């Protein structure tokens, strides 16, 4: 196992299975884990907005008996004075045992990881990757479907800038008989490198389509995403594309009875609130899972038994 977690592919399938097992055990027996990280400190360095990722990391460390320092606004850190990511990481290493970093620049957590000897976890880097969201998604898939194999996964929305989709595709492409239906407008299709370096390289079956309704009947998992406004070059394009897909109860009429609807959240308009009461809506259960898998991950990276 690497010192850090920057890209989900750094974890083997066996390591993912182990993290999922530990997370499920924590859910059943939280008291066993209440002091596992006593005396240890997590630093959350968030240069971009976050609700779930940062708060789940922080709750995870508190529930392991540890403590938390950090910032949630780059403007309140020395980044505003021009400090480099490497220097900030080296400073934080003097105070903390593990770092979770979110940054708008792709590769920033990798730079931090190479500058310090403590573990660094990528909590989202630009439009690139978001491995701990993927661990959250994997735990959710495991709990909801009971398997990682034999699944048709529809990813819908902003597949170009959506980092969670890139990491999910990378992780799920390693399992047997997984098929992807990539549902997006032309402008927001999955980047070419995700297709060539991940899907085609692994011989994964995938189709690209614009039609959510057309794809719906075949899906075991529907992974909805928000159009990533902050990564657009102009507001007019965002406004034109933002409401391309809105999932409603009507659109679910042809879906499988055991479909799981996932969304990394935050939701803007892409899932109508009327869908929330459908038992297939898994996205708030998904949020809860995020804390447990991050507990398992931090223990593993810090070598806690
Ligand atoms: C996602 C992210 O930050 O990439 N959110 C999250 O971490 N749960 C998805 C998004 O912001 O759309």
PDB file of C-alpha atoms and ligand atoms in Angstrom:
ATOM      1  CA  UNK A   1       0.000   0.000   0.000  1.00  0.00           C
ATOM      2  CA  UNK A   2       1.247   3.496  -0.878  1.00  0.00           C
ATOM      3  CA  UNK A   3       1.924   6.097   1.805  1.00  0.00           C
ATOM      4  CA  UNK A   4      -0.808   8.267   0.256  1.00  0.00           C
ATOM      5  CA  UNK A   5      -4.073   7.984  -1.650  1.00  0.00           C
ATOM      6  CA  UNK A   6      -3.982  10.237  -4.705  1.00  0.00           C
ATOM      7  CA  UNK A   7      -5.630   8.028  -7.355  1.00  0.00           C
ATOM      8  CA  UNK A   8      -8.082   5.199  -6.641  1.00  0.00           C
ATOM      9  CA  UNK A   9      -6.035   2.850  -8.827  1.00  0.00           C
ATOM     10  CA  UNK A  10      -3.286   2.886  -6.182  1.00  0.00           C
ATOM     11  CA  UNK A  11      -5.535   0.530  -4.193  1.00  0.00           C
ATOM     12  CA  UNK A  12      -5.723  -3.100  -5.251  1.00  0.00           C
ATOM     13  CA  UNK A  13      -9.048  -4.885  -5.333  1.00  0.00           C
ATOM     14  CA  UNK A  14      -7.980  -6.761  -2.206  1.00  0.00           C
ATOM     15  CA  UNK A  15      -7.215  -3.493  -0.405  1.00  0.00           C
ATOM     16  CA  UNK A  16     -10.605  -2.115  -1.423  1.00  0.00           C
ATOM     17  CA  UNK A  17     -12.307  -5.267  -0.125  1.00  0.00           C
ATOM     18  CA  UNK A  18     -10.452  -4.870   3.161  1.00  0.00           C
ATOM     19  CA  UNK A  19     -11.484  -1.201   3.524  1.00  0.00           C
ATOM     20  CA  UNK A  20     -15.094  -2.086   2.763  1.00  0.00           C
ATOM     21  CA  UNK A  21     -15.000  -4.910   5.341  1.00  0.00           C
ATOM     22  CA  UNK A  22     -13.542  -2.633   8.007  1.00  0.00           C
ATOM     23  CA  UNK A  23     -16.067   0.130   7.240  1.00  0.00           C
ATOM     24  CA  UNK A  24     -18.927  -2.358   7.564  1.00  0.00           C
ATOM     25  CA  UNK A  25     -17.484  -3.611  10.847  1.00  0.00           C
ATOM     26  CA  UNK A  26     -17.225  -0.028  12.169  1.00  0.00           C
ATOM     27  CA  UNK A  27     -20.915   0.473  11.343  1.00  0.00           C
ATOM     28  CA  UNK A  28     -21.792  -2.599  13.402  1.00  0.00           C
ATOM     29  CA  UNK A  29     -19.350  -2.048  16.294  1.00  0.00           C
ATOM     30  CA  UNK A  30     -18.382   1.633  16.491  1.00  0.00           C
ATOM     31  CA  UNK A  31     -17.317   1.254  20.138  1.00  0.00           C
ATOM     32  CA  UNK A  32     -14.407  -1.009  19.100  1.00  0.00           C
ATOM     33  CA  UNK A  33     -12.917   1.867  17.128  1.00  0.00           C
ATOM     34  CA  UNK A  34     -13.597   4.796  19.464  1.00  0.00           C
ATOM     35  CA  UNK A  35      -9.973   5.161  20.603  1.00  0.00           C
ATOM     36  CA  UNK A  36      -8.070   3.792  17.616  1.00  0.00           C
ATOM     37  CA  UNK A  37      -6.663   7.192  16.675  1.00  0.00           C
ATOM     38  CA  UNK A  38      -6.311   8.644  20.172  1.00  0.00           C
ATOM     39  CA  UNK A  39      -3.536  11.236  20.142  1.00  0.00           C
ATOM     40  CA  UNK A  40      -3.500  11.472  16.348  1.00  0.00           C
ATOM     41  CA  UNK A  41      -4.346  14.558  14.362  1.00  0.00           C
ATOM     42  CA  UNK A  42      -5.903  15.031  10.924  1.00  0.00           C
ATOM     43  CA  UNK A  43      -5.271  18.260   8.988  1.00  0.00           C
ATOM     44  CA  UNK A  44      -7.975  19.176   6.470  1.00  0.00           C
ATOM     45  CA  UNK A  45      -6.535  21.605   3.903  1.00  0.00           C
ATOM     46  CA  UNK A  46      -9.456  22.651   1.723  1.00  0.00           C
ATOM     47  CA  UNK A  47      -8.700  25.206  -0.989  1.00  0.00           C
ATOM     48  CA  UNK A  48     -12.172  24.638  -2.550  1.00  0.00           C
ATOM     49  CA  UNK A  49     -15.702  24.537  -1.084  1.00  0.00           C
ATOM     50  CA  UNK A  50     -16.891  21.329   0.547  1.00  0.00           C
ATOM     51  CA  UNK A  51     -19.593  20.148   2.909  1.00  0.00           C
ATOM     52  CA  UNK A  52     -19.661  16.347   2.894  1.00  0.00           C
ATOM     53  CA  UNK A  53     -16.057  15.516   2.177  1.00  0.00           C
ATOM     54  CA  UNK A  54     -14.525  17.790   4.798  1.00  0.00           C
ATOM     55  CA  UNK A  55     -17.132  17.156   7.480  1.00  0.00           C
ATOM     56  CA  UNK A  56     -17.045  13.400   6.945  1.00  0.00           C
ATOM     57  CA  UNK A  57     -13.242  13.377   7.230  1.00  0.00           C
ATOM     58  CA  UNK A  58     -13.455  15.445  10.402  1.00  0.00           C
ATOM     59  CA  UNK A  59     -16.267  13.332  11.931  1.00  0.00           C
ATOM     60  CA  UNK A  60     -14.332  10.218  10.985  1.00  0.00           C
ATOM     61  CA  UNK A  61     -11.254  11.364  12.910  1.00  0.00           C
ATOM     62  CA  UNK A  62     -13.291  12.467  15.938  1.00  0.00           C
ATOM     63  CA  UNK A  63     -15.081   9.118  16.025  1.00  0.00           C
ATOM     64  CA  UNK A  64     -11.713   7.377  16.056  1.00  0.00           C
ATOM     65  CA  UNK A  65     -10.769   9.405  19.144  1.00  0.00           C
ATOM     66  CA  UNK A  66      -8.403  11.751  17.309  1.00  0.00           C
ATOM     67  CA  UNK A  67      -8.506  15.487  16.684  1.00  0.00           C
ATOM     68  CA  UNK A  68      -8.602  17.828  13.715  1.00  0.00           C
ATOM     69  CA  UNK A  69      -6.933  21.046  12.569  1.00  0.00           C
ATOM     70  CA  UNK A  70      -7.104  22.797   9.209  1.00  0.00           C
ATOM     71  CA  UNK A  71      -8.709  25.406   7.029  1.00  0.00           C
ATOM     72  CA  UNK A  72     -11.775  25.387   4.810  1.00  0.00           C
ATOM     73  CA  UNK A  73     -11.008  28.589   2.952  1.00  0.00           C
ATOM     74  CA  UNK A  74      -7.721  29.087   1.149  1.00  0.00           C
ATOM     75  CA  UNK A  75      -8.167  32.837   1.631  1.00  0.00           C
ATOM     76  CA  UNK A  76      -7.647  32.396   5.358  1.00  0.00           C
ATOM     77  CA  UNK A  77      -4.408  30.445   4.884  1.00  0.00           C
ATOM     78  CA  UNK A  78      -0.972  31.612   3.759  1.00  0.00           C
ATOM     79  CA  UNK A  79      -1.917  30.549   0.223  1.00  0.00           C
ATOM     80  CA  UNK A  80      -3.387  34.062   0.062  1.00  0.00           C
ATOM     81  CA  UNK A  81       0.159  35.390   0.635  1.00  0.00           C
ATOM     82  CA  UNK A  82       1.536  33.244  -2.164  1.00  0.00           C
ATOM     83  CA  UNK A  83       2.794  30.211  -0.221  1.00  0.00           C
ATOM     84  CA  UNK A  84       3.281  27.066  -2.304  1.00  0.00           C
ATOM     85  CA  UNK A  85       1.336  23.861  -1.662  1.00  0.00           C
ATOM     86  CA  UNK A  86       4.640  22.120  -0.865  1.00  0.00           C
ATOM     87  CA  UNK A  87       5.593  24.653   1.814  1.00  0.00           C
ATOM     88  CA  UNK A  88       2.113  24.612   3.345  1.00  0.00           C
ATOM     89  CA  UNK A  89       2.246  20.806   3.499  1.00  0.00           C
ATOM     90  CA  UNK A  90       5.698  20.845   5.122  1.00  0.00           C
ATOM     91  CA  UNK A  91       4.398  23.272   7.720  1.00  0.00           C
ATOM     92  CA  UNK A  92       1.327  21.196   8.461  1.00  0.00           C
ATOM     93  CA  UNK A  93       3.500  18.085   8.793  1.00  0.00           C
ATOM     94  CA  UNK A  94       4.997  19.677  11.927  1.00  0.00           C
ATOM     95  CA  UNK A  95       1.543  19.609  13.567  1.00  0.00           C
ATOM     96  CA  UNK A  96      -0.450  16.700  12.097  1.00  0.00           C
ATOM     97  CA  UNK A  97      -0.227  12.940  11.410  1.00  0.00           C
ATOM     98  CA  UNK A  98      -2.269  12.831   8.193  1.00  0.00           C
ATOM     99  CA  UNK A  99      -3.499  15.365   5.618  1.00  0.00           C
ATOM    100  CA  UNK A 100      -6.700  15.463   3.553  1.00  0.00           C
ATOM    101  CA  UNK A 101      -6.337  18.053   0.772  1.00  0.00           C
ATOM    102  CA  UNK A 102      -8.793  19.471  -1.752  1.00  0.00           C
ATOM    103  CA  UNK A 103      -7.435  21.828  -4.376  1.00  0.00           C
ATOM    104  CA  UNK A 104      -8.691  23.366  -7.644  1.00  0.00           C
ATOM    105  CA  UNK A 105      -5.398  22.491  -9.391  1.00  0.00           C
ATOM    106  CA  UNK A 106      -5.050  18.972 -10.704  1.00  0.00           C
ATOM    107  CA  UNK A 107      -2.047  17.289  -9.100  1.00  0.00           C
ATOM    108  CA  UNK A 108      -1.785  19.584  -6.048  1.00  0.00           C
ATOM    109  CA  UNK A 109      -2.295  16.742  -3.510  1.00  0.00           C
ATOM    110  CA  UNK A 110       0.400  14.774  -5.364  1.00  0.00           C
ATOM    111  CA  UNK A 111       2.827  17.678  -4.922  1.00  0.00           C
ATOM    112  CA  UNK A 112       1.942  17.814  -1.212  1.00  0.00           C
ATOM    113  CA  UNK A 113       2.405  14.046  -0.859  1.00  0.00           C
ATOM    114  CA  UNK A 114       5.891  14.265  -2.361  1.00  0.00           C
ATOM    115  CA  UNK A 115       6.867  17.041   0.046  1.00  0.00           C
ATOM    116  CA  UNK A 116       6.056  15.301   3.340  1.00  0.00           C
ATOM    117  CA  UNK A 117       6.498  11.929   5.004  1.00  0.00           C
ATOM    118  CA  UNK A 118       2.992  11.744   6.530  1.00  0.00           C
ATOM    119  CA  UNK A 119       0.101  10.309   4.452  1.00  0.00           C
ATOM    120  CA  UNK A 120      -1.727  12.708   2.124  1.00  0.00           C
ATOM    121  CA  UNK A 121      -5.230  11.932   0.884  1.00  0.00           C
ATOM    122  CA  UNK A 122      -6.577  13.566  -2.256  1.00  0.00           C
ATOM    123  CA  UNK A 123      -9.992  14.972  -1.312  1.00  0.00           C
ATOM    124  CA  UNK A 124     -10.601  16.178  -4.887  1.00  0.00           C
ATOM    125  CA  UNK A 125      -8.156  17.845  -7.308  1.00  0.00           C
ATOM    126  CA  UNK A 126      -9.721  20.030  -9.980  1.00  0.00           C
ATOM    127  CA  UNK A 127     -11.622  18.060 -12.605  1.00  0.00           C
ATOM    128  CA  UNK A 128      -9.242  15.138 -12.143  1.00  0.00           C
ATOM    129  CA  UNK A 129      -9.885  12.617  -9.351  1.00  0.00           C
ATOM    130  CA  UNK A 130     -11.720  12.143  -6.082  1.00  0.00           C
ATOM    131  CA  UNK A 131     -10.695   8.751  -4.690  1.00  0.00           C
ATOM    132  CA  UNK A 132     -12.424   8.960  -1.296  1.00  0.00           C
ATOM    133  CA  UNK A 133     -15.743   9.769  -2.973  1.00  0.00           C
ATOM    134  CA  UNK A 134     -15.174   6.621  -5.005  1.00  0.00           C
ATOM    135  CA  UNK A 135     -14.508   4.587  -1.860  1.00  0.00           C
ATOM    136  CA  UNK A 136     -17.792   5.997  -0.558  1.00  0.00           C
ATOM    137  CA  UNK A 137     -19.484   4.979  -3.818  1.00  0.00           C
ATOM    138  CA  UNK A 138     -17.956   1.496  -3.648  1.00  0.00           C
ATOM    139  CA  UNK A 139     -19.123   0.941  -0.078  1.00  0.00           C
ATOM    140  CA  UNK A 140     -22.580   2.122  -1.149  1.00  0.00           C
ATOM    141  CA  UNK A 141     -22.625  -0.213  -4.153  1.00  0.00           C
ATOM    142  CA  UNK A 142     -21.504  -3.079  -1.921  1.00  0.00           C
ATOM    143  CA  UNK A 143     -24.209  -2.364   0.643  1.00  0.00           C
ATOM    144  CA  UNK A 144     -26.987  -1.744  -1.878  1.00  0.00           C
ATOM    145  CA  UNK A 145     -26.186  -4.387  -4.518  1.00  0.00           C
ATOM    146  CA  UNK A 146     -24.020  -6.870  -2.602  1.00  0.00           C
ATOM    147  CA  UNK A 147     -21.504  -7.124  -5.443  1.00  0.00           C
ATOM    148  CA  UNK A 148     -19.095  -5.208  -7.662  1.00  0.00           C
ATOM    149  CA  UNK A 149     -19.429  -7.554 -10.656  1.00  0.00           C
ATOM    150  CA  UNK A 150     -22.204  -7.944 -13.250  1.00  0.00           C
ATOM    151  CA  UNK A 151     -23.466  -4.376 -13.126  1.00  0.00           C
ATOM    152  CA  UNK A 152     -24.665  -1.899 -15.717  1.00  0.00           C
ATOM    153  CA  UNK A 153     -23.680   1.540 -14.447  1.00  0.00           C
ATOM    154  CA  UNK A 154     -25.165   4.675 -15.973  1.00  0.00           C
ATOM    155  CA  UNK A 155     -23.183   7.859 -15.344  1.00  0.00           C
ATOM    156  CA  UNK A 156     -25.255  10.911 -16.191  1.00  0.00           C
ATOM    157  CA  UNK A 157     -24.527  14.635 -16.430  1.00  0.00           C
ATOM    158  CA  UNK A 158     -21.152  16.345 -16.490  1.00  0.00           C
ATOM    159  CA  UNK A 159     -18.827  13.501 -17.377  1.00  0.00           C
ATOM    160  CA  UNK A 160     -16.154  15.902 -18.622  1.00  0.00           C
ATOM    161  CA  UNK A 161     -15.403  17.879 -15.473  1.00  0.00           C
ATOM    162  CA  UNK A 162     -16.943  15.519 -12.894  1.00  0.00           C
ATOM    163  CA  UNK A 163     -13.944  14.129 -11.046  1.00  0.00           C
ATOM    164  CA  UNK A 164     -16.052  11.632  -9.108  1.00  0.00           C
ATOM    165  CA  UNK A 165     -17.090   9.980 -12.380  1.00  0.00           C
ATOM    166  CA  UNK A 166     -13.472   9.665 -13.541  1.00  0.00           C
ATOM    167  CA  UNK A 167     -12.465   7.916 -10.319  1.00  0.00           C
ATOM    168  CA  UNK A 168     -15.574   5.714 -10.295  1.00  0.00           C
ATOM    169  CA  UNK A 169     -14.900   4.543 -13.854  1.00  0.00           C
ATOM    170  CA  UNK A 170     -11.275   3.798 -12.932  1.00  0.00           C
ATOM    171  CA  UNK A 171     -12.328   1.732  -9.928  1.00  0.00           C
ATOM    172  CA  UNK A 172     -15.249  -0.176 -11.426  1.00  0.00           C
ATOM    173  CA  UNK A 173     -13.440  -0.956 -14.701  1.00  0.00           C
ATOM    174  CA  UNK A 174     -11.422  -3.554 -12.789  1.00  0.00           C
ATOM    175  CA  UNK A 175     -14.406  -5.778 -11.989  1.00  0.00           C
ATOM    176  CA  UNK A 176     -15.841  -8.525 -14.186  1.00  0.00           C
ATOM    177  CA  UNK A 177     -18.777  -7.877 -16.480  1.00  0.00           C
ATOM    178  CA  UNK A 178     -19.243  -4.209 -15.589  1.00  0.00           C
ATOM    179  CA  UNK A 179     -20.759  -2.123 -18.383  1.00  0.00           C
ATOM    180  CA  UNK A 180     -20.950   1.650 -18.518  1.00  0.00           C
ATOM    181  CA  UNK A 181     -23.640   3.755 -20.148  1.00  0.00           C
ATOM    182  CA  UNK A 182     -22.214   7.276 -20.370  1.00  0.00           C
ATOM    183  CA  UNK A 183     -25.091   9.729 -20.594  1.00  0.00           C
ATOM    184  CA  UNK A 184     -24.196  13.351 -21.344  1.00  0.00           C
ATOM    185  CA  UNK A 185     -24.605  16.184 -23.797  1.00  0.00           C
ATOM    186  CA  UNK A 186     -21.969  16.285 -26.532  1.00  0.00           C
ATOM    187  CA  UNK A 187     -19.990  19.048 -24.778  1.00  0.00           C
ATOM    188  CA  UNK A 188     -19.743  17.161 -21.482  1.00  0.00           C
ATOM    189  CA  UNK A 189     -18.648  13.729 -22.689  1.00  0.00           C
ATOM    190  CA  UNK A 190     -16.058  11.713 -20.756  1.00  0.00           C
ATOM    191  CA  UNK A 191     -12.525  12.932 -21.615  1.00  0.00           C
ATOM    192  CA  UNK A 192     -10.697  10.989 -24.323  1.00  0.00           C
ATOM    193  CA  UNK A 193      -7.995   9.822 -21.901  1.00  0.00           C
ATOM    194  CA  UNK A 194     -10.572   8.185 -19.622  1.00  0.00           C
ATOM    195  CA  UNK A 195     -11.854   6.287 -22.641  1.00  0.00           C
ATOM    196  CA  UNK A 196      -8.464   5.205 -23.988  1.00  0.00           C
ATOM    197  CA  UNK A 197      -6.435   4.757 -20.797  1.00  0.00           C
ATOM    198  CA  UNK A 198      -9.137   3.181 -18.655  1.00  0.00           C
ATOM    199  CA  UNK A 199     -12.163   1.850 -20.531  1.00  0.00           C
ATOM    200  CA  UNK A 200     -10.542   0.638 -23.743  1.00  0.00           C
ATOM    201  CA  UNK A 201      -7.324  -0.456 -22.028  1.00  0.00           C
ATOM    202  CA  UNK A 202      -9.303  -2.702 -19.665  1.00  0.00           C
ATOM    203  CA  UNK A 203     -11.592  -3.955 -22.441  1.00  0.00           C
ATOM    204  CA  UNK A 204     -14.633  -2.530 -20.664  1.00  0.00           C
ATOM    205  CA  UNK A 205     -17.925  -2.443 -22.518  1.00  0.00           C
ATOM    206  CA  UNK A 206     -19.318   1.105 -22.741  1.00  0.00           C
ATOM    207  CA  UNK A 207     -21.720   3.177 -24.811  1.00  0.00           C
ATOM    208  CA  UNK A 208     -22.163   6.927 -25.025  1.00  0.00           C
ATOM    209  CA  UNK A 209     -25.642   8.375 -25.363  1.00  0.00           C
ATOM    210  CA  UNK A 210     -27.568  11.575 -24.836  1.00  0.00           C
ATOM    211  CA  UNK A 211     -30.757   9.840 -23.728  1.00  0.00           C
ATOM    212  CA  UNK A 212     -31.334   9.144 -20.047  1.00  0.00           C
ATOM    213  CA  UNK A 213     -34.808   7.737 -20.772  1.00  0.00           C
ATOM    214  CA  UNK A 214     -33.401   5.367 -23.406  1.00  0.00           C
ATOM    215  CA  UNK A 215     -30.712   4.063 -21.046  1.00  0.00           C
ATOM    216  CA  UNK A 216     -32.908   3.747 -17.964  1.00  0.00           C
ATOM    217  CA  UNK A 217     -34.404   0.206 -18.341  1.00  0.00           C
ATOM    218  CA  UNK A 218     -30.971  -1.463 -18.470  1.00  0.00           C
ATOM    219  CA  UNK A 219     -29.351   0.226 -15.489  1.00  0.00           C
ATOM    220  CA  UNK A 220     -28.467  -1.382 -12.152  1.00  0.00           C
ATOM    221  CA  UNK A 221     -26.888   1.838 -10.912  1.00  0.00           C
ATOM    222  CA  UNK A 222     -27.634   5.389 -11.993  1.00  0.00           C
ATOM    223  CA  UNK A 223     -24.877   7.801 -10.942  1.00  0.00           C
ATOM    224  CA  UNK A 224     -26.216  11.343 -11.360  1.00  0.00           C
ATOM    225  CA  UNK A 225     -23.873  14.345 -11.294  1.00  0.00           C
ATOM    226  CA  UNK A 226     -24.046  18.117 -11.078  1.00  0.00           C
ATOM    227  CA  UNK A 227     -22.856  20.245 -13.995  1.00  0.00           C
ATOM    228  CA  UNK A 228     -19.567  21.607 -12.602  1.00  0.00           C
ATOM    229  CA  UNK A 229     -20.133  25.336 -12.921  1.00  0.00           C
ATOM    230  CA  UNK A 230     -16.773  26.301 -11.419  1.00  0.00           C
ATOM    231  CA  UNK A 231     -14.864  24.502 -14.189  1.00  0.00           C
ATOM    232  CA  UNK A 232     -16.639  26.219 -17.112  1.00  0.00           C
ATOM    233  CA  UNK A 233     -14.913  28.890 -19.134  1.00  0.00           C
ATOM    234  CA  UNK A 234     -18.079  30.891 -19.656  1.00  0.00           C
ATOM    235  CA  UNK A 235     -21.350  31.290 -17.804  1.00  0.00           C
ATOM    236  CA  UNK A 236     -23.488  31.120 -20.974  1.00  0.00           C
ATOM    237  CA  UNK A 237     -22.382  27.532 -21.650  1.00  0.00           C
ATOM    238  CA  UNK A 238     -23.120  26.579 -18.061  1.00  0.00           C
ATOM    239  CA  UNK A 239     -26.598  28.107 -18.212  1.00  0.00           C
ATOM    240  CA  UNK A 240     -27.319  26.322 -21.488  1.00  0.00           C
ATOM    241  CA  UNK A 241     -26.219  22.911 -20.173  1.00  0.00           C
ATOM    242  CA  UNK A 242     -27.059  22.940 -16.479  1.00  0.00           C
ATOM    243  CA  UNK A 243     -30.568  21.500 -16.706  1.00  0.00           C
ATOM    244  CA  UNK A 244     -29.963  18.987 -19.497  1.00  0.00           C
ATOM    245  CA  UNK A 245     -30.968  16.139 -17.180  1.00  0.00           C
ATOM    246  CA  UNK A 246     -33.508  16.320 -14.396  1.00  0.00           C
ATOM    247  CA  UNK A 247     -34.407  12.969 -12.871  1.00  0.00           C
ATOM    248  CA  UNK A 248     -38.094  12.791 -11.943  1.00  0.00           C
ATOM    249  CA  UNK A 249     -40.385   9.965 -10.692  1.00  0.00           C
ATOM    250  CA  UNK A 250     -41.846   9.795 -14.229  1.00  0.00           C
ATOM    251  CA  UNK A 251     -38.439   9.103 -15.759  1.00  0.00           C
ATOM    252  CA  UNK A 252     -37.995   6.256 -13.276  1.00  0.00           C
ATOM    253  CA  UNK A 253     -41.111   4.445 -14.450  1.00  0.00           C
ATOM    254  CA  UNK A 254     -39.124   2.198 -16.783  1.00  0.00           C
ATOM    255  CA  UNK A 255     -36.260   1.637 -14.354  1.00  0.00           C
ATOM    256  CA  UNK A 256     -35.440  -1.670 -12.656  1.00  0.00           C
ATOM    257  CA  UNK A 257     -37.188  -2.187  -9.312  1.00  0.00           C
ATOM    258  CA  UNK A 258     -33.766  -2.657  -7.659  1.00  0.00           C
ATOM    259  CA  UNK A 259     -31.975   0.239  -9.348  1.00  0.00           C
ATOM    260  CA  UNK A 260     -29.687   2.226  -7.006  1.00  0.00           C
ATOM    261  CA  UNK A 261     -29.605   5.964  -7.604  1.00  0.00           C
ATOM    262  CA  UNK A 262     -26.337   7.500  -6.473  1.00  0.00           C
ATOM    263  CA  UNK A 263     -25.129  11.104  -6.508  1.00  0.00           C
ATOM    264  CA  UNK A 264     -21.948  12.416  -4.877  1.00  0.00           C
ATOM    265  CA  UNK A 265     -23.925  15.567  -3.976  1.00  0.00           C
ATOM    266  CA  UNK A 266     -24.326  18.526  -3.819  1.00  0.00           C
ATOM    267  CA  UNK A 267     -27.447  18.322  -5.960  1.00  0.00           C
ATOM    268  CA  UNK A 268     -28.543  21.430  -7.807  1.00  0.00           C
ATOM    269  CA  UNK A 269     -31.466  20.610 -10.128  1.00  0.00           C
ATOM    270  CA  UNK A 270     -30.517  17.254 -11.559  1.00  0.00           C
ATOM    271  CA  UNK A 271     -32.648  15.138  -9.210  1.00  0.00           C
ATOM    272  CA  UNK A 272     -36.126  16.354  -8.383  1.00  0.00           C
ATOM    273  CA  UNK A 273     -36.775  16.269  -4.622  1.00  0.00           C
ATOM    274  CA  UNK A 274     -39.811  14.086  -5.405  1.00  0.00           C
ATOM    275  CA  UNK A 275     -37.361  11.268  -6.118  1.00  0.00           C
ATOM    276  CA  UNK A 276     -35.993  11.382  -2.556  1.00  0.00           C
ATOM    277  CA  UNK A 277     -38.782   9.253  -1.121  1.00  0.00           C
ATOM    278  CA  UNK A 278     -38.257   6.504  -3.701  1.00  0.00           C
ATOM    279  CA  UNK A 279     -36.510   3.600  -1.896  1.00  0.00           C
ATOM    280  CA  UNK A 280     -34.092   3.421  -4.836  1.00  0.00           C
ATOM    281  CA  UNK A 281     -32.734   6.882  -3.968  1.00  0.00           C
ATOM    282  CA  UNK A 282     -29.483   5.941  -2.230  1.00  0.00           C
ATOM    283  CA  UNK A 283     -27.701   9.304  -2.143  1.00  0.00           C
ATOM    284  CA  UNK A 284     -28.253  10.221   1.485  1.00  0.00           C
ATOM    285  CA  UNK A 285     -27.299   6.711   2.603  1.00  0.00           C
ATOM    286  CA  UNK A 286     -24.227   7.253   0.424  1.00  0.00           C
ATOM    287  CA  UNK A 287     -23.296  10.356   2.451  1.00  0.00           C
ATOM    288  CA  UNK A 288     -23.446   8.353   5.682  1.00  0.00           C
ATOM    289  CA  UNK A 289     -21.231   5.633   4.205  1.00  0.00           C
ATOM    290  CA  UNK A 290     -18.569   8.263   3.453  1.00  0.00           C
ATOM    291  CA  UNK A 291     -17.686   8.710   7.095  1.00  0.00           C
ATOM    292  CA  UNK A 292     -17.147   5.000   7.752  1.00  0.00           C
ATOM    293  CA  UNK A 293     -14.976   4.339   4.725  1.00  0.00           C
ATOM    294  CA  UNK A 294     -12.834   7.387   5.581  1.00  0.00           C
ATOM    295  CA  UNK A 295     -12.398   5.993   9.105  1.00  0.00           C
ATOM    296  CA  UNK A 296     -11.197   2.718   7.591  1.00  0.00           C
ATOM    297  CA  UNK A 297      -8.905   4.519   5.130  1.00  0.00           C
ATOM    298  CA  UNK A 298      -7.245   6.788   7.693  1.00  0.00           C
ATOM    299  CA  UNK A 299      -6.552   3.849  10.014  1.00  0.00           C
ATOM    300  CA  UNK A 300      -5.040   1.903   7.156  1.00  0.00           C
ATOM    301  CA  UNK A 301      -2.811   4.756   5.937  1.00  0.00           C
ATOM    302  CA  UNK A 302      -1.585   5.496   9.463  1.00  0.00           C
ATOM    303  CA  UNK A 303      -0.883   1.826  10.122  1.00  0.00           C
ATOM    304  CA  UNK A 304      -3.423   1.607  12.946  1.00  0.00           C
ATOM    305  CA  UNK A 305      -4.285  -2.012  13.656  1.00  0.00           C
TER     306      UNK A 305
HETATM  307  C1  LIG B   1     -18.218  16.187  -5.490  1.00  0.00           C
HETATM  308  C2  LIG B   1     -16.890  16.877  -5.736  1.00  0.00           C
HETATM  309  O1  LIG B   1     -16.461  17.706  -4.923  1.00  0.00           O
HETATM  310  O2  LIG B   1     -16.299  16.555  -6.737  1.00  0.00           O
HETATM  311  N1  LIG B   1     -18.728  16.449  -4.214  1.00  0.00           N
HETATM  312  C3  LIG B   1     -18.342  15.673  -3.166  1.00  0.00           C
HETATM  313  O3  LIG B   1     -17.191  15.634  -2.795  1.00  0.00           O
HETATM  314  N2  LIG B   1     -19.260  14.897  -2.578  1.00  0.00           N
HETATM  315  C4  LIG B   1     -19.218  16.403  -6.568  1.00  0.00           C
HETATM  316  C5  LIG B   1     -19.582  17.814  -6.927  1.00  0.00           C
HETATM  317  O4  LIG B   1     -19.097  18.767  -6.342  1.00  0.00           O
HETATM  318  O5  LIG B   1     -20.390  17.941  -7.838  1.00  0.00           O
END
